[in-house]
Amino acid sequence: MIYRDIIIIGGGAAGLMAAIGAGNALRHSGAGKIPESARPLVLEKMPRPGRKIMITGKGRCNFTNFKEWNGFSEHVHPNPRPLRPAFYNLSPEKLTEMLGNAGLETVVERGDRAFPASHRAADVVDTLVRMVRESGAEIRCGEEAVSITVPDTETVLAGNEGNGHFRIECSGGQSYCCRNLIITTGGLSYPASGSTGDGLAWARRNGIAVKSTFPSLTAIVPAGYKAAVSRNLSEDRAISGKSSTGDLKGHIDRSTPLSAKGKALAGIRLKNIGLSVTVDGSTVYDDTGDIDFTDGGLEGPLGFRVSRKCVNAILNGSKVSAHIDLKPAVSQEELEARITRLWQEISEDSRSTGKKYGERFGILLGKLMPRELTAGFLHCNQGTDHKTLARKLKDWKMDIAGYVGYERCVITAGGIDTSAIIPGTMECRKIRGLYFAGEILDLDGDTGGYNLHIAFSTGYLAGQSAAASVIQARAFPSLQV
Ligand SMILES: Cc1cc2nc3c(=O)[nH]c(=O)nc-3n(C[C@H](O)[C@H](O)[C@H](O)COP(=O)(O)OP(=O)(O)OC[C@H]3O[C@@H](n4cnc5c(N)ncnc54)[C@H](O)[C@@H]3O)c2cc1C
C-alpha cells in the first residue's frame, strides 16, 4: 500500500492541472523539502497522460478562450455560476502566462481562441507534463483505479491520523491510499482516449448526485440520412426509452452506413447559411454560420452549436427539426423575383432549345447553389420546381432522427451535480477530502476553448484546495503505511 497526502485519479487536462496546482502550493508553502508521502500523485490508466488533449482542436488544441467572465460564461452550460471562483482563480490570461513561463509560445486567433503557436497539441501536453514534474508531483501511467473505498465519515471528521484514508485498488494489483482524493476521470466521450465514465459510476454508487449525462457538440442526424434509420420519425418516437441503435434514445452510432441521401450530402460544407431549430414546432435557435455534412450527419461550427438543444429535446421525446436558409441575406420575395428573372433568361437562351424541364431546372439550381449540393438538395426536396424553389431555399426543412453518441461527441453534458461541490474549493460537500474537477462535472462549454478552460481551472483549484488542506492539517509528517 502506497500512501500519499494527495492522489489524483485521471491524468487529463484537469488531473494534470490539479497536480500542478497542488505541487506548486506545497512547494511554495515554506515547508522546506517535501517528503515523498506529500508528493501529489496522478494515477492515469492509459500508457501516457493527456491522450484526449492530443486530439483537441483537430490536433491544434484550442486550450482556452480570452473572453472576460461575462462573455465566457455565456458559453458555459447548464449553469456557469459554480465555475466563477475557479475561473477567477485561473483566468485565461493566468493560464496562458503559466504555460508561457514553462516555455509554450501561444497565439490568440479569431473569436478570442488561444492555441499553442506551433499549432501542435503535443506541445501543450509536453508542457503540462514538464510543469507537473517541476512542481514536485508525480504521474504514474498504466494505473487504472478499479475500486475506491471511502473512509467512514466519523474518522474523517475526527481528523484521525492514520485512519480516514481513501483506498484505491488498481487493476494491476497495486493499492494506494490518501487523505485527499481528486477525481478527474472526465466524461464518456471518445472512450478510446481513456474517458469511460469511471468516476461518474463510482460517484453514483457512493450517493453523490449526478445529473443525467448526454452527448453534446456532436453530429445531429437528419431523418433518412443513415441507411439503418430510414424509418419514419413517428415510428422512431414510438420506441419508448431506449433506441434500437444504442442505450440512449435517439442515439445513432457514427458507424451506421449512410443512405443514398446521406451519400449525396456527406462531404459538403455550407458557409454563411442560416440555421434555425424547432422543437415541437417552436423555434429554439436561429443563427447564421457554417455547417458540414459528414459521415455522422450535420455538424460543423453551427451544427455543433445546436446539438446540445437537439439532443436534449430528442431525449425528452420531442420532435426536432432543422431549417436551413441557403440565402439568409435576401428575403423570400427578393429571391422569388431573382428566380423568375433567371428562369426567363434560361428559357429564352438558345442553348436551352430542345432541353427538357429537368435539364433547365438543373441549370437554374447551378446558378443558386454550389454544384455539389444540387443532388443532395433535390434528394431532400423532391417535387420542387422553379415556382416553389425560393421557399425551399429559404426553408430547407430536415426532421432530426437522432444524434451521434459518446463514440464521437466532443463533450459529455451532465455529470456531478455542481450543487454537490463547494465552488470555492471543488470539494465534495458530502465527503470531506474528496474533490471533483473537469469534464466529470455538470459543466460543459461550446466550442472555442471553453471546455479545456473548465478542466484546467477547476483542476487547478481542486489541487490548490487539497494542498491547502494538507498544509493546514499537518506539517508534512511522513506517514509510512
Ligand atoms: C475530438 C475532441 C476535440 C476537442 N477539442 C477541444 C478544443 O479544441 N478545446 C477545448 O476547450 N476542448 C476541446 N475538447 C474537450 C476537451 O478535450 C475536454 O473537455 C477535456 O479534455 C476534459 O478534460 P478532463 O481532464 O476533465 O477529462 P479527460 O481529458 O477525459 O481526462 C480524463 C483522464 O482520466 C483517465 N481515467 C479515466 N478513468 C480512469 C481510471 N479508472 N483510472 C485512472 N485513470 C482514469 C483517462 O484515461 C483520461 O486520461 C475536445 C474533445 C474532443 C473529444
Coordinates of C-alpha atoms and ligand atoms in Angstrom, one line a residue:
M1 CA 0.0 0.0 0.0
I2 CA 1.4 3.3 -1.1
Y3 CA 0.4 6.4 0.9
R4 CA 0.3 10.0 -0.5
D5 CA -1.4 13.1 1.0
I6 CA -3.0 13.8 -2.4
I7 CA -3.9 11.4 -5.1
I8 CA -5.4 12.4 -8.4
I9 CA -7.2 9.8 -10.5
G10 CA -7.1 10.7 -14.2
G11 CA -4.2 12.4 -16.0
G12 CA -6.1 14.5 -18.5
A13 CA -6.3 18.3 -18.6
A14 CA -8.0 18.6 -15.2
G15 CA -5.8 16.0 -13.5
L16 CA -2.5 17.4 -14.8
M17 CA -3.5 20.9 -13.7
A18 CA -4.6 19.6 -10.3
A19 CA -1.2 18.1 -9.8
I20 CA 0.5 21.4 -10.8
G21 CA -1.8 23.4 -8.5
A22 CA -1.2 21.1 -5.6
G23 CA 2.6 20.6 -6.2
N24 CA 3.2 24.3 -6.6
A25 CA 1.2 25.2 -3.5
L26 CA 3.1 22.7 -1.4
R27 CA 6.5 23.8 -2.9
H28 CA 5.8 27.4 -2.0
S29 CA 4.3 26.7 1.4
G30 CA 7.7 27.2 3.2
A31 CA 7.6 23.7 4.5
G32 CA 11.1 23.0 3.1
K33 CA 11.8 19.7 1.4
I34 CA 8.6 17.9 0.6
P35 CA 8.7 14.3 1.8
E36 CA 7.8 11.5 -0.7
S37 CA 4.4 10.9 1.1
A38 CA 3.4 14.5 0.4
R39 CA 4.2 14.5 -3.3
P40 CA 0.9 14.7 -5.2
L41 CA 0.4 11.6 -7.3
V42 CA -1.5 11.3 -10.6
L43 CA -2.8 7.8 -11.5
E44 CA -3.5 7.5 -15.2
K45 CA -4.8 4.3 -16.7
M46 CA -3.5 5.0 -20.3
P47 CA 0.2 4.5 -21.2
R48 CA 0.5 8.3 -21.5
P49 CA -1.2 11.3 -19.8
G50 CA -3.3 13.8 -21.8
R51 CA -4.4 11.5 -24.5
K52 CA -7.6 13.5 -25.2
I53 CA -5.7 16.8 -25.3
M54 CA -3.7 15.4 -28.2
I55 CA -6.9 15.2 -30.3
T56 CA -8.3 18.6 -29.3
G57 CA -8.9 21.4 -31.9
K58 CA -8.1 18.8 -34.7
G59 CA -4.7 18.3 -33.2
R60 CA -4.1 22.1 -32.7
C61 CA -5.5 22.3 -29.2
N62 CA -7.7 25.4 -28.6
F63 CA -6.7 25.5 -24.9
T64 CA -8.6 28.5 -23.7
N65 CA -10.7 31.5 -24.7
F66 CA -9.7 35.0 -23.8
K67 CA -13.2 36.4 -23.2
E68 CA -13.9 38.1 -19.9
W69 CA -16.1 36.3 -17.4
N70 CA -19.4 37.8 -18.7
G71 CA -18.7 36.8 -22.3
F72 CA -17.1 33.5 -21.3
S73 CA -19.9 32.4 -19.0
E74 CA -22.5 32.8 -21.9
H75 CA -20.8 29.7 -23.4
V76 CA -20.9 27.5 -20.3
H77 CA -23.9 25.2 -19.6
P78 CA -26.2 24.5 -17.9
N79 CA -25.3 27.0 -15.1
P80 CA -22.0 28.8 -15.3
R81 CA -22.1 30.2 -11.7
P82 CA -20.3 27.4 -9.9
L83 CA -17.4 27.9 -12.3
R84 CA -16.9 31.5 -11.4
P85 CA -14.4 31.0 -8.4
A86 CA -12.3 28.6 -10.5
F87 CA -12.3 31.0 -13.5
Y88 CA -11.1 33.9 -11.4
N89 CA -8.5 31.8 -9.6
L90 CA -7.1 30.7 -13.0
S91 CA -8.1 33.1 -15.7
P92 CA -7.3 32.6 -19.4
E93 CA -4.5 35.2 -19.0
K94 CA -3.0 33.5 -16.0
L95 CA -3.2 30.0 -17.6
T96 CA -1.5 31.4 -20.7
E97 CA 1.2 33.1 -18.6
M98 CA 1.8 29.9 -16.7
L99 CA 2.2 27.9 -19.9
G100 CA 4.4 30.7 -21.3
N101 CA 6.7 30.6 -18.3
A102 CA 7.0 26.9 -18.9
G103 CA 8.2 27.6 -22.4
L104 CA 5.0 27.3 -24.5
E105 CA 4.5 30.0 -27.1
T106 CA 0.8 30.8 -27.7
V107 CA -1.3 32.7 -30.2
V108 CA -4.8 34.2 -29.9
E109 CA -6.9 33.8 -33.0
R110 CA -10.4 34.7 -34.3
G111 CA -13.1 34.5 -31.6
D112 CA -10.5 35.0 -28.8
R113 CA -9.4 31.4 -29.1
A114 CA -5.9 30.6 -27.8
F115 CA -3.7 27.9 -29.4
P116 CA 0.0 26.9 -29.0
A117 CA 1.9 29.0 -31.6
S118 CA 3.1 25.7 -33.1
H119 CA -0.5 24.5 -33.5
R120 CA 0.6 21.2 -32.1
A121 CA -1.5 19.8 -29.2
A122 CA 1.5 17.6 -28.3
D123 CA 3.4 20.7 -27.2
V124 CA 0.6 21.5 -24.7
V125 CA 0.8 18.0 -23.3
D126 CA 4.6 18.1 -23.1
T127 CA 4.5 21.5 -21.3
L128 CA 1.9 20.3 -18.8
V129 CA 3.9 17.1 -18.0
R130 CA 7.0 19.3 -17.5
M131 CA 5.1 21.6 -15.2
V132 CA 3.9 18.6 -13.2
R133 CA 7.4 17.3 -12.8
E134 CA 8.8 20.8 -11.9
S135 CA 6.0 21.2 -9.3
G136 CA 7.3 18.1 -7.5
A137 CA 4.2 16.0 -8.3
E138 CA 4.4 12.6 -9.9
I139 CA 2.5 10.8 -12.7
R140 CA 2.1 7.0 -12.8
C141 CA 0.7 5.7 -16.1
G142 CA -0.9 2.3 -16.7
E143 CA -2.6 2.6 -13.3
E144 CA -6.3 2.1 -13.6
A145 CA -8.3 2.7 -10.5
V146 CA -10.9 -0.1 -10.3
S147 CA -12.1 0.4 -6.8
I148 CA -12.2 3.3 -4.4
T149 CA -13.1 2.9 -0.7
V150 CA -14.3 6.0 1.1
P151 CA -13.2 6.4 4.7
D152 CA -16.1 6.3 7.2
T153 CA -17.3 9.8 7.9
E154 CA -16.6 9.8 11.6
T155 CA -12.9 9.1 11.3
V156 CA -12.6 11.8 8.6
L157 CA -14.4 14.4 10.7
A158 CA -12.3 13.5 13.8
G159 CA -9.2 14.0 11.6
N160 CA -7.9 10.7 13.0
E161 CA -4.3 10.2 12.0
G162 CA -3.7 7.0 10.0
N163 CA -7.4 6.5 9.6
G164 CA -9.8 8.3 7.3
H165 CA -7.9 7.4 4.1
F166 CA -9.4 6.8 0.7
R167 CA -8.2 3.4 -0.5
I168 CA -7.7 2.9 -4.2
E169 CA -7.1 -0.5 -5.8
C170 CA -5.7 -0.6 -9.3
S171 CA -6.2 -3.2 -12.0
G172 CA -2.5 -4.2 -11.9
G173 CA -2.8 -5.1 -8.2
Q174 CA -1.2 -2.0 -6.7
S175 CA -3.0 -0.3 -3.8
Y176 CA -2.8 3.3 -2.8
C177 CA -4.3 5.4 0.0
C178 CA -4.6 9.1 0.5
R179 CA -6.2 11.6 2.7
N180 CA -7.2 13.9 -0.2
L181 CA -8.6 12.4 -3.4
I182 CA -9.2 14.4 -6.6
I183 CA -11.3 12.6 -9.2
T184 CA -10.6 13.9 -12.7
T185 CA -11.6 10.9 -14.8
G186 CA -13.5 13.0 -17.4
G187 CA -16.8 12.2 -19.1
L188 CA -17.8 9.5 -21.5
S189 CA -16.9 11.0 -24.9
Y190 CA -14.2 9.4 -27.1
P191 CA -13.8 6.3 -24.8
A192 CA -10.7 5.3 -26.7
S193 CA -8.9 8.3 -25.1
G194 CA -9.5 6.7 -21.7
S195 CA -12.6 8.6 -20.7
T196 CA -15.1 5.9 -19.9
G197 CA -17.1 7.5 -17.1
D198 CA -15.4 5.5 -14.3
G199 CA -15.6 8.4 -11.8
L200 CA -19.3 9.0 -12.6
A201 CA -20.2 5.4 -11.9
W202 CA -18.3 5.5 -8.7
A203 CA -19.9 8.8 -7.6
R204 CA -23.4 7.3 -8.2
R205 CA -22.6 4.2 -6.2
N206 CA -21.5 6.5 -3.3
G207 CA -24.7 8.6 -3.3
I208 CA -23.1 11.7 -4.8
A209 CA -25.7 13.4 -7.0
V210 CA -25.0 13.0 -10.7
K211 CA -27.1 14.8 -13.4
S212 CA -28.0 12.6 -16.3
T213 CA -25.3 12.6 -19.0
F214 CA -25.8 13.1 -22.7
P215 CA -23.5 13.7 -25.7
S216 CA -23.1 17.3 -26.8
L217 CA -21.1 19.1 -29.5
T218 CA -22.0 16.2 -31.7
A219 CA -23.4 15.5 -35.2
I220 CA -27.2 15.6 -35.4
V221 CA -28.6 13.1 -37.9
P222 CA -31.4 14.1 -40.3
A223 CA -34.1 11.5 -40.8
G224 CA -33.2 9.2 -43.7
Y225 CA -29.5 10.2 -43.6
K226 CA -28.4 6.8 -42.4
A227 CA -29.4 3.6 -44.1
A228 CA -30.4 1.8 -40.9
V229 CA -32.6 4.5 -39.5
S230 CA -34.7 5.4 -42.6
R231 CA -37.9 4.5 -40.8
N232 CA -40.2 7.5 -40.3
L233 CA -40.0 9.7 -37.2
S234 CA -43.3 8.8 -35.6
E235 CA -42.1 5.2 -35.6
D236 CA -38.8 6.4 -34.0
R237 CA -40.6 8.3 -31.3
A238 CA -42.9 5.4 -30.6
I239 CA -39.9 3.5 -29.3
S240 CA -40.0 4.4 -25.7
G241 CA -37.0 4.7 -23.5
K242 CA -34.1 3.1 -25.4
S243 CA -33.5 3.3 -29.1
S244 CA -32.9 0.3 -31.2
T245 CA -29.4 1.5 -32.0
G246 CA -27.9 2.4 -28.6
D247 CA -28.6 2.9 -24.9
L248 CA -29.7 6.5 -25.3
K249 CA -32.9 7.3 -27.1
G250 CA -32.1 8.8 -30.5
H251 CA -28.5 7.6 -30.4
I252 CA -27.4 6.7 -34.0
D253 CA -23.9 5.2 -34.0
R254 CA -21.4 7.1 -36.1
S255 CA -20.5 3.9 -38.0
T256 CA -24.1 3.3 -39.2
P257 CA -23.8 3.3 -43.0
L258 CA -25.1 6.3 -45.0
S259 CA -28.3 6.1 -47.1
A260 CA -28.4 7.4 -50.6
K261 CA -29.5 10.8 -49.2
G262 CA -26.5 10.8 -46.8
K263 CA -24.1 9.9 -49.5
A264 CA -25.4 12.7 -51.7
L265 CA -24.7 15.2 -48.9
A266 CA -21.7 13.9 -47.0
G267 CA -18.6 15.9 -47.6
I268 CA -20.4 19.2 -48.3
R269 CA -19.6 22.4 -46.3
L270 CA -22.2 25.2 -46.5
K271 CA -20.8 28.6 -45.5
N272 CA -22.8 31.6 -44.2
I273 CA -26.1 29.9 -44.2
G274 CA -29.0 30.4 -41.7
L275 CA -29.9 27.6 -39.4
S276 CA -32.9 27.5 -37.1
V277 CA -34.1 24.6 -34.9
T278 CA -37.7 23.9 -33.9
V279 CA -38.6 21.7 -31.0
D280 CA -42.3 20.6 -31.2
G281 CA -42.9 23.4 -33.6
S282 CA -41.4 26.3 -31.6
T283 CA -38.1 27.9 -32.7
V284 CA -35.4 27.5 -30.0
Y285 CA -32.4 28.6 -32.1
D286 CA -31.8 30.8 -35.1
D287 CA -28.3 31.9 -36.3
T288 CA -26.0 32.1 -39.3
G289 CA -22.7 30.4 -39.8
D290 CA -21.2 27.2 -41.4
I291 CA -22.3 23.6 -41.3
D292 CA -20.7 20.4 -42.6
F293 CA -22.5 17.3 -43.8
T294 CA -20.2 14.4 -42.7
D295 CA -20.4 10.7 -42.4
G296 CA -22.0 11.3 -39.0
G297 CA -24.7 13.8 -40.0
L298 CA -25.0 17.6 -39.7
E299 CA -22.1 19.2 -37.8
G300 CA -19.6 22.0 -38.3
P301 CA -19.5 25.0 -36.0
L302 CA -23.2 25.9 -36.4
G303 CA -24.3 22.2 -36.2
F304 CA -22.3 21.7 -33.0
R305 CA -23.8 24.9 -31.5
V306 CA -27.4 23.5 -31.9
S307 CA -26.5 19.9 -30.9
R308 CA -27.0 20.4 -27.1
K309 CA -30.6 21.6 -27.6
C310 CA -31.3 19.0 -30.2
V311 CA -30.0 16.0 -28.1
N312 CA -31.8 17.2 -25.0
A313 CA -35.1 17.6 -26.9
I314 CA -34.8 14.2 -28.5
L315 CA -34.1 12.6 -25.1
N316 CA -37.3 14.3 -23.8
G317 CA -39.3 12.7 -26.6
S318 CA -39.8 16.0 -28.6
K319 CA -39.9 16.4 -32.4
V320 CA -36.9 18.3 -33.6
S321 CA -36.4 19.9 -37.0
A322 CA -33.6 21.8 -38.5
H323 CA -34.4 24.5 -41.1
I324 CA -31.6 25.6 -43.4
D325 CA -31.8 29.0 -45.1
L326 CA -29.4 28.8 -48.0
K327 CA -29.9 32.5 -48.8
P328 CA -30.1 34.3 -45.4
A329 CA -29.1 37.7 -46.9
V330 CA -32.2 38.1 -49.1
S331 CA -35.9 37.9 -48.4
Q332 CA -38.1 35.3 -50.0
E333 CA -39.8 37.9 -52.2
E334 CA -36.4 39.1 -53.5
L335 CA -35.4 35.6 -54.1
E336 CA -38.6 34.8 -55.9
A337 CA -38.1 37.8 -58.2
R338 CA -34.5 36.7 -58.9
I339 CA -35.5 33.1 -59.7
T340 CA -38.2 34.4 -62.0
R341 CA -35.7 36.5 -63.9
L342 CA -33.1 33.7 -64.1
W343 CA -35.8 31.2 -65.2
Q344 CA -36.8 33.5 -68.0
E345 CA -33.2 34.0 -69.1
I346 CA -32.6 30.2 -69.1
S347 CA -35.8 29.6 -71.1
E348 CA -35.0 32.3 -73.7
D349 CA -31.4 31.2 -74.1
S350 CA -30.9 29.5 -77.5
R351 CA -28.8 26.8 -75.8
S352 CA -31.9 25.7 -73.9
T353 CA -33.7 24.8 -77.1
G354 CA -34.7 21.1 -77.0
K355 CA -33.7 20.7 -73.4
K356 CA -36.2 19.0 -71.0
Y357 CA -37.6 20.8 -68.0
G358 CA -35.3 18.8 -65.6
E359 CA -32.2 19.9 -67.5
R360 CA -33.2 23.6 -67.5
F361 CA -34.1 23.3 -63.8
G362 CA -30.7 21.8 -63.2
I363 CA -29.1 24.9 -64.8
L364 CA -31.2 27.1 -62.5
L365 CA -30.1 25.2 -59.4
G366 CA -26.4 25.6 -60.6
K367 CA -26.8 29.4 -60.5
L368 CA -28.2 29.3 -57.0
M369 CA -26.1 26.8 -55.1
P370 CA -22.7 25.0 -55.2
R371 CA -22.9 22.4 -58.0
E372 CA -22.0 19.6 -55.5
L373 CA -25.1 20.4 -53.4
T374 CA -27.7 20.0 -56.1
A375 CA -28.1 16.2 -55.9
G376 CA -28.4 16.2 -52.1
F377 CA -30.8 19.2 -52.2
L378 CA -33.1 17.5 -54.7
H379 CA -32.9 14.3 -52.8
C380 CA -34.3 16.1 -49.7
N381 CA -36.7 18.4 -51.6
Q382 CA -38.4 16.1 -54.1
G383 CA -41.1 17.7 -56.2
T384 CA -39.5 21.2 -56.1
D385 CA -39.9 23.2 -59.3
H386 CA -38.9 26.7 -60.2
K387 CA -42.1 28.1 -58.7
T388 CA -41.5 26.5 -55.2
L389 CA -37.7 26.8 -55.3
A390 CA -37.4 30.1 -53.4
R391 CA -39.4 28.7 -50.5
K392 CA -37.2 25.6 -50.3
L393 CA -34.0 27.6 -50.5
K394 CA -35.2 29.8 -47.6
D395 CA -36.6 26.9 -45.6
W396 CA -34.9 23.5 -46.3
K397 CA -36.5 21.5 -43.5
M398 CA -34.9 18.4 -42.1
D399 CA -36.5 16.4 -39.4
I400 CA -33.8 15.2 -37.0
A401 CA -33.9 11.5 -36.3
G402 CA -31.1 11.3 -33.7
Y403 CA -27.5 12.1 -32.9
V404 CA -24.1 10.6 -32.8
G405 CA -23.3 9.4 -29.3
Y406 CA -20.3 9.3 -26.9
E407 CA -18.3 7.3 -29.5
R408 CA -17.5 10.6 -31.3
C409 CA -19.0 13.6 -29.5
V410 CA -16.7 16.3 -28.3
I411 CA -18.1 16.7 -24.8
T412 CA -20.3 14.9 -22.2
A413 CA -23.1 17.2 -20.9
G414 CA -24.4 16.4 -17.4
G415 CA -22.2 14.9 -14.6
I416 CA -21.5 15.5 -11.0
D417 CA -24.2 17.9 -9.8
T418 CA -22.4 21.2 -9.1
S419 CA -24.6 21.7 -6.0
A420 CA -22.8 18.7 -4.5
I421 CA -19.5 20.7 -4.8
I422 CA -18.2 23.7 -2.9
P423 CA -17.4 26.1 -5.8
G424 CA -14.6 27.9 -3.9
T425 CA -12.6 24.7 -3.4
M426 CA -14.1 22.0 -5.6
E427 CA -14.5 19.8 -2.5
C428 CA -17.5 17.5 -2.3
R429 CA -20.0 18.7 0.3
K430 CA -20.8 15.1 1.4
I431 CA -17.4 13.6 1.7
R432 CA -14.6 15.6 3.2
G433 CA -11.2 15.4 1.4
L434 CA -12.8 14.4 -1.9
Y435 CA -12.7 16.7 -4.9
F436 CA -14.0 16.6 -8.4
A437 CA -12.8 18.6 -11.4
G438 CA -13.0 18.8 -15.2
E439 CA -15.5 17.2 -17.6
I440 CA -16.8 14.9 -14.9
L441 CA -18.7 17.9 -13.5
D442 CA -22.1 19.1 -14.8
L443 CA -20.4 21.9 -16.7
D444 CA -19.9 21.9 -20.5
G445 CA -19.0 24.6 -22.9
D446 CA -19.4 25.5 -26.5
T447 CA -16.5 25.0 -29.0
G448 CA -13.9 27.7 -28.7
G449 CA -11.6 26.7 -25.8
Y450 CA -14.2 26.8 -23.1
N451 CA -14.1 23.1 -22.2
L452 CA -10.4 22.9 -21.7
H453 CA -10.5 26.0 -19.6
I454 CA -13.3 24.5 -17.5
A455 CA -11.0 21.4 -17.0
F456 CA -7.8 23.4 -16.3
S457 CA -9.3 26.0 -13.9
T458 CA -11.4 23.5 -11.9
G459 CA -8.4 21.1 -11.7
Y460 CA -6.1 23.8 -10.6
L461 CA -8.4 25.0 -7.9
A462 CA -9.0 21.4 -6.7
G463 CA -5.3 20.8 -6.5
Q464 CA -4.6 24.1 -4.6
S465 CA -7.5 23.4 -2.2
A466 CA -6.3 19.8 -1.4
A467 CA -2.8 21.2 -0.8
A468 CA -4.1 23.9 1.5
S469 CA -5.9 21.2 3.5
V470 CA -2.6 19.2 3.7
I471 CA -0.7 22.3 4.8
Q472 CA -3.3 23.2 7.4
A473 CA -3.8 19.7 8.7
R474 CA -0.2 18.8 9.5
A475 CA 3.4 20.0 8.9
F476 CA 4.2 17.2 6.5
P477 CA 4.8 14.2 8.9
S478 CA 6.0 11.4 6.7
L479 CA 3.4 8.7 7.1
Q480 CA 4.5 5.2 6.3
V481 CA 1.8 2.7 5.7
Ligands
LIG1 C1 -12.3 15.4 -30.6 C2 -12.3 16.4 -29.5 C3 -11.8 17.7 -29.7 C4 -11.8 18.6 -28.6 N1 -11.3 19.9 -28.8 C5 -11.3 20.8 -27.8 C6 -10.7 22.1 -28.0 O1 -10.1 22.4 -29.0 N2 -10.8 23.0 -27.0 C7 -11.5 22.7 -25.8 O2 -11.6 23.5 -25.0 N3 -12.0 21.4 -25.6 C8 -11.9 20.5 -26.6 N4 -12.4 19.3 -26.3 C9 -13.0 18.9 -25.0 C10 -11.8 18.7 -24.0 O3 -10.9 17.8 -24.6 C11 -12.3 18.1 -22.7 O4 -13.3 18.8 -22.2 C12 -11.2 18.0 -21.7 O5 -10.1 17.2 -22.2 C13 -11.7 17.3 -20.4 O6 -10.6 17.2 -19.5 P1 -10.7 16.2 -18.3 O7 -9.3 16.1 -17.7 O8 -11.8 16.6 -17.4 O9 -11.0 14.8 -18.9 P2 -10.2 13.8 -19.9 O10 -9.4 14.7 -20.8 O11 -11.2 12.9 -20.4 O12 -9.2 13.0 -18.9 C14 -9.6 12.0 -18.1 C15 -8.4 11.1 -17.8 O13 -8.8 10.2 -16.8 C16 -8.3 8.9 -17.2 N5 -9.0 7.9 -16.5 C17 -10.4 7.6 -16.6 N6 -10.7 6.6 -15.8 C18 -9.6 6.3 -15.1 C19 -9.4 5.3 -14.1 N7 -10.3 4.5 -13.6 N8 -8.1 5.2 -13.5 C20 -7.1 6.0 -14.0 N9 -7.3 6.9 -15.0 C21 -8.5 7.1 -15.5 C22 -8.4 8.9 -18.7 O14 -7.6 7.9 -19.3 C23 -8.1 10.3 -19.1 O15 -6.7 10.5 -19.3 C24 -12.4 18.3 -27.3 C25 -12.8 17.0 -27.1 C26 -12.8 16.1 -28.2 C27 -13.2 14.7 -27.9

